[in-house]
Tab-separated table of C-alpha atoms in Angstrom:
chain	number	residue	atom	x	y	z
A	34	UNK	CA	-52.885	-82.812	-82.088
A	35	UNK	CA	-51.308	-86.113	-80.977
A	36	UNK	CA	-52.752	-89.252	-82.453
A	37	UNK	CA	-52.242	-92.568	-80.729
A	38	UNK	CA	-51.442	-95.362	-83.178
A	39	UNK	CA	-53.016	-98.710	-82.437
A	40	UNK	CA	-50.841	-101.794	-82.806
A	41	UNK	CA	-51.759	-103.973	-85.760
A	42	UNK	CA	-52.881	-107.332	-84.273
A	43	UNK	CA	-51.903	-109.088	-87.527
A	44	UNK	CA	-48.297	-107.853	-87.361
A	45	UNK	CA	-46.707	-108.796	-84.053
A	46	UNK	CA	-43.884	-110.937	-82.682
A	47	UNK	CA	-45.324	-114.260	-81.541
A	48	UNK	CA	-42.084	-115.966	-80.472
A	49	UNK	CA	-38.528	-114.870	-79.772
A	50	UNK	CA	-35.589	-117.032	-78.753
A	51	UNK	CA	-34.096	-114.918	-75.947
A	52	UNK	CA	-32.011	-117.848	-74.701
A	53	UNK	CA	-30.098	-117.912	-78.001
A	54	UNK	CA	-29.263	-114.221	-77.673
A	55	UNK	CA	-28.036	-114.827	-74.114
A	56	UNK	CA	-26.014	-117.987	-74.852
A	57	UNK	CA	-24.544	-117.024	-78.239
A	58	UNK	CA	-23.113	-113.970	-79.948
A	59	UNK	CA	-25.575	-113.037	-82.689
A	60	UNK	CA	-23.627	-111.426	-85.540
A	61	UNK	CA	-26.475	-110.870	-87.988
A	62	UNK	CA	-30.271	-110.889	-87.818
A	63	UNK	CA	-32.489	-111.817	-90.756
A	64	UNK	CA	-36.240	-111.234	-90.644
A	65	UNK	CA	-38.209	-113.768	-92.676
A	66	UNK	CA	-41.717	-115.049	-93.169
A	67	UNK	CA	-43.156	-118.527	-92.623
A	68	UNK	CA	-45.739	-120.622	-94.426
A	69	UNK	CA	-48.079	-122.026	-91.776
A	70	UNK	CA	-50.831	-124.634	-91.892
A	71	UNK	CA	-53.961	-125.246	-89.757
A	72	UNK	CA	-52.742	-126.305	-86.301
A	73	UNK	CA	-49.637	-124.099	-86.506
A	74	UNK	CA	-51.767	-120.993	-87.021
A	75	UNK	CA	-54.047	-121.931	-84.112
A	76	UNK	CA	-51.095	-122.487	-81.741
A	77	UNK	CA	-49.460	-119.177	-82.650
A	78	UNK	CA	-52.695	-117.248	-82.183
A	79	UNK	CA	-53.035	-118.786	-78.714
A	80	UNK	CA	-49.454	-117.805	-77.840
A	81	UNK	CA	-48.292	-121.410	-77.523
A	82	UNK	CA	-45.254	-121.281	-79.848
A	83	UNK	CA	-42.014	-122.785	-78.551
A	84	UNK	CA	-38.709	-122.128	-80.322
A	85	UNK	CA	-36.402	-122.635	-77.345
A	86	UNK	CA	-34.579	-125.632	-78.894
A	87	UNK	CA	-35.041	-124.641	-82.547
A	88	UNK	CA	-32.490	-123.619	-85.146
A	89	UNK	CA	-32.411	-122.671	-88.828
A	90	UNK	CA	-30.830	-124.723	-91.599
A	91	UNK	CA	-30.062	-123.536	-95.147
A	92	UNK	CA	-30.893	-126.230	-97.706
A	93	UNK	CA	-31.341	-125.852	-101.457
A	94	UNK	CA	-31.637	-122.059	-101.397
A	95	UNK	CA	-34.275	-122.131	-98.629
A	96	UNK	CA	-34.096	-121.630	-94.859
A	97	UNK	CA	-35.825	-124.320	-92.757
A	98	UNK	CA	-36.813	-123.871	-89.095
A	99	UNK	CA	-36.023	-127.120	-87.255
A	100	UNK	CA	-37.335	-128.344	-83.846
A	101	UNK	CA	-39.968	-125.669	-83.303
A	102	UNK	CA	-43.412	-126.453	-81.954
């Protein structure tokens, strides 16, 4: 019997920078997690994340997401 799996609402892509994949050659992809606070969580849940002009910077053994809102 076929069972239909329901998507987990807590595990989904909330933002993807498609422009970066179009404009640049992406050689490697790294999936990471983020630590979010109050208003950031609310914005992501409402689908209002914007990473169009953002980039990642490696500093002190950590990766920082810059210019995202």
